[in-house]
Amino acid sequence: MNRLKALTSVSFRSRRLPKFPGINHRQAIRAFEKAGFRVIRESVHIIMSNGATTLIIPRHNPVNQYVMAGLIKDAGLTMQQFKELLK
């Protein structure tokens, strides 16, 4: 019982991702292409890959800031690197 309580007491907020302002999905695709990712498939979501990592980008405008932060982290980029790629 104590172990279960300890597992459930870990808050999701303790693993927060930094906020990144929501941006248009097309801008995100262009930035990830500059980082070496290529579009694999387009449907409701856009699937991108660099051979080692696969990103699934929703076609929302703007893409939610937490989703965007997770995609940037999954791509192995920092917020600063991604901001540079947006230019």
GROMACS .gro file of N, CA, C and O in nm:
model
  348
    1MET      N    1   0.082  -0.120   0.000
    1MET     CA    2   0.000   0.000   0.000
    1MET      C    3   0.087   0.126   0.000
    1MET      O    4   0.058   0.219  -0.071
    2ASN      N    5   0.193   0.127   0.079
    2ASN     CA    6   0.278   0.245   0.084
    2ASN      C    7   0.346   0.272  -0.049
    2ASN      O    8   0.364   0.386  -0.088
    3ARG      N    9   0.384   0.163  -0.119
    3ARG     CA   10   0.449   0.180  -0.248
    3ARG      C   11   0.352   0.242  -0.349
    3ARG      O   12   0.387   0.332  -0.424
    4LEU      N   13   0.228   0.195  -0.350
    4LEU     CA   14   0.127   0.250  -0.438
    4LEU      C   15   0.103   0.398  -0.406
    4LEU      O   16   0.094   0.481  -0.495
    5LYS      N   17   0.097   0.429  -0.279
    5LYS     CA   18   0.077   0.567  -0.238
    5LYS      C   19   0.194   0.654  -0.282
    5LYS      O   20   0.176   0.766  -0.329
    6ALA      N   21   0.315   0.601  -0.272
    6ALA     CA   22   0.434   0.676  -0.313
    6ALA      C   23   0.433   0.699  -0.464
    6ALA      O   24   0.470   0.805  -0.512
    7LEU      N   25   0.390   0.599  -0.540
    7LEU     CA   26   0.385   0.613  -0.685
    7LEU      C   27   0.281   0.715  -0.728
    7LEU      O   28   0.302   0.791  -0.822
    8THR      N   29   0.168   0.715  -0.662
    8THR     CA   30   0.063   0.808  -0.700
    8THR      C   31   0.086   0.949  -0.647
    8THR      O   32   0.026   1.043  -0.695
    9SER      N   33   0.173   0.963  -0.549
    9SER     CA   34   0.197   1.095  -0.494
    9SER      C   35   0.293   1.177  -0.580
    9SER      O   36   0.307   1.296  -0.561
   10VAL      N   37   0.362   1.112  -0.675
   10VAL     CA   38   0.450   1.185  -0.764
   10VAL      C   39   0.363   1.268  -0.857
   10VAL      O   40   0.281   1.216  -0.930
   11SER      N   41   0.380   1.394  -0.851
   11SER     CA   42   0.297   1.485  -0.928
   11SER      C   43   0.348   1.500  -1.070
   11SER      O   44   0.468   1.502  -1.095
   12PHE      N   45   0.256   1.509  -1.165
   12PHE     CA   46   0.293   1.536  -1.303
   12PHE      C   47   0.363   1.671  -1.313
   12PHE      O   48   0.452   1.690  -1.394
   13ARG      N   49   0.325   1.762  -1.228
   13ARG     CA   50   0.384   1.895  -1.232
   13ARG      C   51   0.532   1.896  -1.197
   13ARG      O   52   0.603   1.987  -1.234
   14SER      N   53   0.579   1.793  -1.128
   14SER     CA   54   0.721   1.789  -1.095
   14SER      C   55   0.805   1.760  -1.218
   14SER      O   56   0.924   1.782  -1.218
   15ARG      N   57   0.743   1.711  -1.325
   15ARG     CA   58   0.814   1.682  -1.448
   15ARG      C   59   0.771   1.779  -1.558
   15ARG      O   60   0.759   1.742  -1.673
   16ARG      N   61   0.749   1.901  -1.524
   16ARG     CA   62   0.700   2.001  -1.618
   16ARG      C   63   0.801   2.030  -1.727
   16ARG      O   64   0.921   2.036  -1.702
   17LEU      N   65   0.750   2.051  -1.845
   17LEU     CA   66   0.832   2.096  -1.957
   17LEU      C   67   0.826   2.248  -1.960
   17LEU      O   68   0.726   2.307  -1.924
   18PRO      N   69   0.933   2.311  -2.005
   18PRO     CA   70   0.927   2.456  -2.015
   18PRO      C   71   0.823   2.497  -2.120
   18PRO      O   72   0.805   2.430  -2.221
   19LYS      N   73   0.757   2.607  -2.095
   19LYS     CA   74   0.657   2.655  -2.189
   19LYS      C   75   0.726   2.714  -2.312
   19LYS      O   76   0.830   2.778  -2.302
   20PHE      N   77   0.667   2.689  -2.425
   20PHE     CA   78   0.712   2.749  -2.549
   20PHE      C   79   0.588   2.802  -2.617
   20PHE      O   80   0.490   2.730  -2.629
   21PRO      N   81   0.587   2.928  -2.660
   21PRO     CA   82   0.465   2.983  -2.717
   21PRO      C   83   0.416   2.900  -2.835
   21PRO      O   84   0.496   2.851  -2.914
   22GLY      N   85   0.285   2.882  -2.843
   22GLY     CA   86   0.229   2.806  -2.953
   22GLY      C   87   0.261   2.871  -3.087
   22GLY      O   88   0.255   2.992  -3.100
   23ILE      N   89   0.300   2.789  -3.184
   23ILE     CA   90   0.331   2.840  -3.317
   23ILE      C   91   0.253   2.760  -3.421
   23ILE      O   92   0.204   2.651  -3.393
   24ASN      N   93   0.246   2.811  -3.540
   24ASN     CA   94   0.179   2.745  -3.650
   24ASN      C   95   0.252   2.615  -3.683
   24ASN      O   96   0.375   2.610  -3.680
   25HIS      N   97   0.179   2.509  -3.718
   25HIS     CA   98   0.242   2.381  -3.746
   25HIS      C   99   0.335   2.389  -3.867
   25HIS      O  100   0.435   2.319  -3.873
   26ARG      N  101   0.306   2.476  -3.961
   26ARG     CA  102   0.393   2.490  -4.078
   26ARG      C  103   0.528   2.549  -4.041
   26ARG      O  104   0.632   2.510  -4.095
   27GLN      N  105   0.528   2.644  -3.947
   27GLN     CA  106   0.654   2.700  -3.899
   27GLN      C  107   0.736   2.592  -3.829
   27GLN      O  108   0.858   2.585  -3.845
   28ALA      N  109   0.669   2.509  -3.750
   28ALA     CA  110   0.738   2.401  -3.679
   28ALA      C  111   0.800   2.303  -3.778
   28ALA      O  112   0.915   2.260  -3.760
   29ILE      N  113   0.727   2.271  -3.884
   29ILE     CA  114   0.778   2.177  -3.984
   29ILE      C  115   0.903   2.234  -4.050
   29ILE      O  116   1.004   2.164  -4.065
   30ARG      N  117   0.899   2.362  -4.087
   30ARG     CA  118   1.016   2.424  -4.150
   30ARG      C  119   1.137   2.422  -4.056
   30ARG      O  120   1.249   2.394  -4.098
   31ALA      N  121   1.114   2.451  -3.929
   31ALA     CA  122   1.224   2.452  -3.833
   31ALA      C  123   1.282   2.311  -3.814
   31ALA      O  124   1.404   2.293  -3.813
   32PHE      N  125   1.196   2.210  -3.803
   32PHE     CA  126   1.245   2.074  -3.788
   32PHE      C  127   1.316   2.025  -3.914
   32PHE      O  128   1.411   1.947  -3.906
   33GLU      N  129   1.272   2.071  -4.032
   33GLU     CA  130   1.343   2.036  -4.155
   33GLU      C  131   1.484   2.094  -4.155
   33GLU      O  132   1.579   2.029  -4.199
   34LYS      N  133   1.500   2.215  -4.103
   34LYS     CA  134   1.632   2.275  -4.092
   34LYS      C  135   1.721   2.195  -3.996
   34LYS      O  136   1.843   2.194  -4.010
   35ALA      N  137   1.658   2.129  -3.900
   35ALA     CA  138   1.732   2.049  -3.801
   35ALA      C  139   1.762   1.908  -3.853
   35ALA      O  140   1.820   1.827  -3.780
   36GLY      N  141   1.721   1.877  -3.976
   36GLY     CA  142   1.753   1.747  -4.034
   36GLY      C  143   1.639   1.648  -4.040
   36GLY      O  144   1.659   1.533  -4.080
   37PHE      N  145   1.520   1.687  -4.001
   37PHE     CA  146   1.404   1.598  -4.007
   37PHE      C  147   1.338   1.610  -4.144
   37PHE      O  148   1.344   1.715  -4.207
   38ARG      N  149   1.278   1.501  -4.189
   38ARG     CA  150   1.207   1.499  -4.317
   38ARG      C  151   1.064   1.451  -4.296
   38ARG      O  152   1.039   1.364  -4.212
   39VAL      N  153   0.972   1.503  -4.376
   39VAL     CA  154   0.833   1.462  -4.368
   39VAL      C  155   0.821   1.321  -4.425
   39VAL      O  156   0.863   1.296  -4.538
   40ILE      N  157   0.766   1.230  -4.346
   40ILE     CA  158   0.746   1.092  -4.388
   40ILE      C  159   0.604   1.073  -4.440
   40ILE      O  160   0.583   1.009  -4.542
   41ARG      N  161   0.508   1.130  -4.368
   41ARG     CA  162   0.368   1.112  -4.405
   41ARG      C  163   0.288   1.232  -4.357
   41ARG      O  164   0.317   1.289  -4.252
   42GLU      N  165   0.187   1.268  -4.434
   42GLU     CA  166   0.098   1.377  -4.396
   42GLU      C  167  -0.046   1.325  -4.396
   42GLU      O  168  -0.090   1.267  -4.494
   43SER      N  169  -0.114   1.345  -4.286
   43SER     CA  170  -0.256   1.314  -4.276
   43SER      C  171  -0.312   1.412  -4.173
   43SER      O  172  -0.283   1.530  -4.180
   44VAL      N  173  -0.386   1.364  -4.075
   44VAL     CA  174  -0.435   1.451  -3.969
   44VAL      C  175  -0.316   1.505  -3.889
   44VAL      O  176  -0.318   1.617  -3.842
   45HIS      N  177  -0.212   1.423  -3.877
   45HIS     CA  178  -0.088   1.463  -3.814
   45HIS      C  179   0.024   1.453  -3.919
   45HIS      O  180   0.011   1.380  -4.016
   46ILE      N  181   0.132   1.522  -3.896
   46ILE     CA  182   0.247   1.516  -3.985
   46ILE      C  183   0.355   1.436  -3.914
   46ILE      O  184   0.394   1.468  -3.802
   47ILE      N  185   0.402   1.331  -3.981
   47ILE     CA  186   0.505   1.244  -3.925
   47ILE      C  187   0.638   1.286  -3.985
   47ILE      O  188   0.652   1.290  -4.107
   48MET      N  189   0.734   1.316  -3.898
   48MET     CA  190   0.868   1.355  -3.943
   48MET      C  191   0.969   1.263  -3.877
   48MET      O  192   0.948   1.217  -3.764
   49SER      N  193   1.080   1.240  -3.947
   49SER     CA  194   1.185   1.155  -3.891
   49SER      C  195   1.321   1.202  -3.940
   49SER      O  196   1.334   1.257  -4.049
   50ASN      N  197   1.423   1.177  -3.857
   50ASN     CA  198   1.561   1.203  -3.898
   50ASN      C  199   1.639   1.072  -3.908
   50ASN      O  200   1.760   1.071  -3.915
   51GLY      N  201   1.568   0.961  -3.905
   51GLY     CA  202   1.631   0.830  -3.912
   51GLY      C  203   1.638   0.764  -3.776
   51GLY      O  204   1.624   0.643  -3.764
   52ALA      N  205   1.659   0.842  -3.672
   52ALA     CA  206   1.668   0.788  -3.536
   52ALA      C  207   1.547   0.825  -3.452
   52ALA      O  208   1.504   0.748  -3.367
   53THR      N  209   1.491   0.941  -3.476
   53THR     CA  210   1.380   0.993  -3.395
   53THR      C  211   1.261   1.024  -3.485
   53THR      O  212   1.278   1.077  -3.595
   54THR      N  213   1.143   0.991  -3.439
   54THR     CA  214   1.019   1.021  -3.512
   54THR      C  215   0.938   1.123  -3.432
   54THR      O  216   0.920   1.107  -3.312
   55LEU      N  217   0.892   1.225  -3.500
   55LEU     CA  218   0.808   1.328  -3.438
   55LEU      C  219   0.670   1.325  -3.502
   55LEU      O  220   0.659   1.308  -3.623
   56ILE      N  221   0.567   1.341  -3.422
   56ILE     CA  222   0.430   1.346  -3.471
   56ILE      C  223   0.376   1.484  -3.438
   56ILE      O  224   0.354   1.518  -3.322
   57ILE      N  225   0.357   1.565  -3.541
   57ILE     CA  226   0.315   1.704  -3.523
   57ILE      C  227   0.168   1.718  -3.560
   57ILE      O  228   0.128   1.686  -3.671
   58PRO      N  229   0.085   1.765  -3.466
   58PRO     CA  230  -0.057   1.784  -3.498
   58PRO      C  231  -0.075   1.905  -3.589
   58PRO      O  232   0.002   2.000  -3.585
   59ARG      N  233  -0.178   1.901  -3.671
   59ARG     CA  234  -0.209   2.013  -3.760
   59ARG      C  235  -0.301   2.111  -3.687
   59ARG      O  236  -0.413   2.135  -3.729
   60HIS      N  237  -0.252   2.167  -3.579
   60HIS     CA  238  -0.328   2.266  -3.504
   60HIS      C  239  -0.261   2.401  -3.521
   60HIS      O  240  -0.140   2.409  -3.531
   61ASN      N  241  -0.342   2.504  -3.526
   61ASN     CA  242  -0.287   2.638  -3.533
   61ASN      C  243  -0.344   2.721  -3.421
   61ASN      O  244  -0.462   2.750  -3.423
   62PRO      N  245  -0.267   2.755  -3.324
   62PRO     CA  246  -0.128   2.716  -3.304
   62PRO      C  247  -0.118   2.579  -3.236
   62PRO      O  248  -0.212   2.534  -3.173
   63VAL      N  249   0.000   2.517  -3.250
   63VAL     CA  250   0.026   2.392  -3.178
   63VAL      C  251   0.039   2.428  -3.031
   63VAL      O  252   0.105   2.525  -2.995
   64ASN      N  253  -0.026   2.351  -2.945
   64ASN     CA  254  -0.025   2.375  -2.801
   64ASN      C  255   0.119   2.390  -2.751
   64ASN      O  256   0.208   2.318  -2.792
   65GLN      N  257   0.140   2.485  -2.659
   65GLN     CA  258   0.275   2.514  -2.611
   65GLN      C  259   0.341   2.396  -2.541
   65GLN      O  260   0.462   2.376  -2.554
   66TYR      N  261   0.264   2.314  -2.471
   66TYR     CA  262   0.323   2.198  -2.403
   66TYR      C  263   0.357   2.088  -2.503
   66TYR      O  264   0.459   2.021  -2.490
   67VAL      N  265   0.275   2.073  -2.605
   67VAL     CA  266   0.304   1.977  -2.712
   67VAL      C  267   0.431   2.021  -2.785
   67VAL      O  268   0.519   1.941  -2.813
   68MET      N  269   0.439   2.149  -2.815
   68MET     CA  270   0.556   2.202  -2.885
   68MET      C  271   0.683   2.182  -2.804
   68MET      O  272   0.786   2.140  -2.857
   69ALA      N  273   0.675   2.208  -2.674
   69ALA     CA  274   0.792   2.188  -2.587
   69ALA      C  275   0.834   2.042  -2.586
   69ALA      O  276   0.954   2.010  -2.589
   70GLY      N  277   0.738   1.951  -2.585
   70GLY     CA  278   0.769   1.808  -2.588
   70GLY      C  279   0.833   1.766  -2.719
   70GLY      O  280   0.927   1.686  -2.721
   71LEU      N  281   0.785   1.821  -2.831
   71LEU     CA  282   0.843   1.790  -2.961
   71LEU      C  283   0.987   1.839  -2.970
   71LEU      O  284   1.074   1.770  -3.022
   72ILE      N  285   1.011   1.958  -2.919
   72ILE     CA  286   1.147   2.014  -2.921
   72ILE      C  287   1.241   1.926  -2.838
   72ILE      O  288   1.352   1.894  -2.881
   73LYS      N  289   1.194   1.885  -2.722
   73LYS     CA  290   1.274   1.798  -2.636
   73LYS      C  291   1.300   1.664  -2.703
   73LYS      O  292   1.413   1.613  -2.702
   74ASP      N  293   1.196   1.605  -2.764
   74ASP     CA  294   1.211   1.477  -2.832
   74ASP      C  295   1.308   1.485  -2.949
   74ASP      O  296   1.376   1.388  -2.982
   75ALA      N  297   1.313   1.601  -3.015
   75ALA     CA  298   1.404   1.620  -3.127
   75ALA      C  299   1.548   1.638  -3.082
   75ALA      O  300   1.639   1.639  -3.165
   76GLY      N  301   1.569   1.653  -2.952
   76GLY     CA  302   1.705   1.671  -2.899
   76GLY      C  303   1.755   1.813  -2.912
   76GLY      O  304   1.875   1.837  -2.914
   77LEU      N  305   1.662   1.907  -2.921
   77LEU     CA  306   1.699   2.048  -2.933
   77LEU      C  307   1.669   2.122  -2.803
   77LEU      O  308   1.586   2.079  -2.724
   78THR      N  309   1.737   2.233  -2.785
   78THR     CA  310   1.704   2.323  -2.674
   78THR      C  311   1.607   2.428  -2.728
   78THR      O  312   1.590   2.444  -2.849
   79MET      N  313   1.547   2.500  -2.636
   79MET     CA  314   1.455   2.607  -2.677
   79MET      C  315   1.528   2.712  -2.761
   79MET      O  316   1.476   2.760  -2.861
   80GLN      N  317   1.649   2.746  -2.720
   80GLN     CA  318   1.727   2.847  -2.793
   80GLN      C  319   1.760   2.799  -2.934
   80GLN      O  320   1.751   2.876  -3.030
   81GLN      N  321   1.799   2.672  -2.948
   81GLN     CA  322   1.830   2.619  -3.080
   81GLN      C  323   1.707   2.623  -3.170
   81GLN      O  324   1.715   2.659  -3.287
   82PHE      N  325   1.591   2.587  -3.114
   82PHE     CA  326   1.469   2.587  -3.193
   82PHE      C  327   1.430   2.728  -3.233
   82PHE      O  328   1.387   2.752  -3.346
   83LYS      N  329   1.447   2.825  -3.143
   83LYS     CA  330   1.416   2.964  -3.176
   83LYS      C  331   1.503   3.012  -3.292
   83LYS      O  332   1.457   3.086  -3.378
   84GLU      N  333   1.629   2.970  -3.293
   84GLU     CA  334   1.719   3.007  -3.404
   84GLU      C  335   1.672   2.945  -3.534
   84GLU      O  336   1.683   3.007  -3.641
   85LEU      N  337   1.621   2.821  -3.528
   85LEU     CA  338   1.573   2.754  -3.649
   85LEU      C  339   1.445   2.817  -3.703
   85LEU      O  340   1.417   2.806  -3.822
   86LEU      N  341   1.370   2.885  -3.618
   86LEU     CA  342   1.247   2.952  -3.662
   86LEU      C  343   1.274   3.075  -3.745
   86LEU      O  344   1.189   3.119  -3.821
   87LYS      N  345   1.394   3.131  -3.734
   87LYS     CA  346   1.427   3.255  -3.806
   87LYS      C  347   1.448   3.228  -3.953
   87LYS      O  348   1.484   3.127  -3.998
   0.00000   0.00000   0.00000
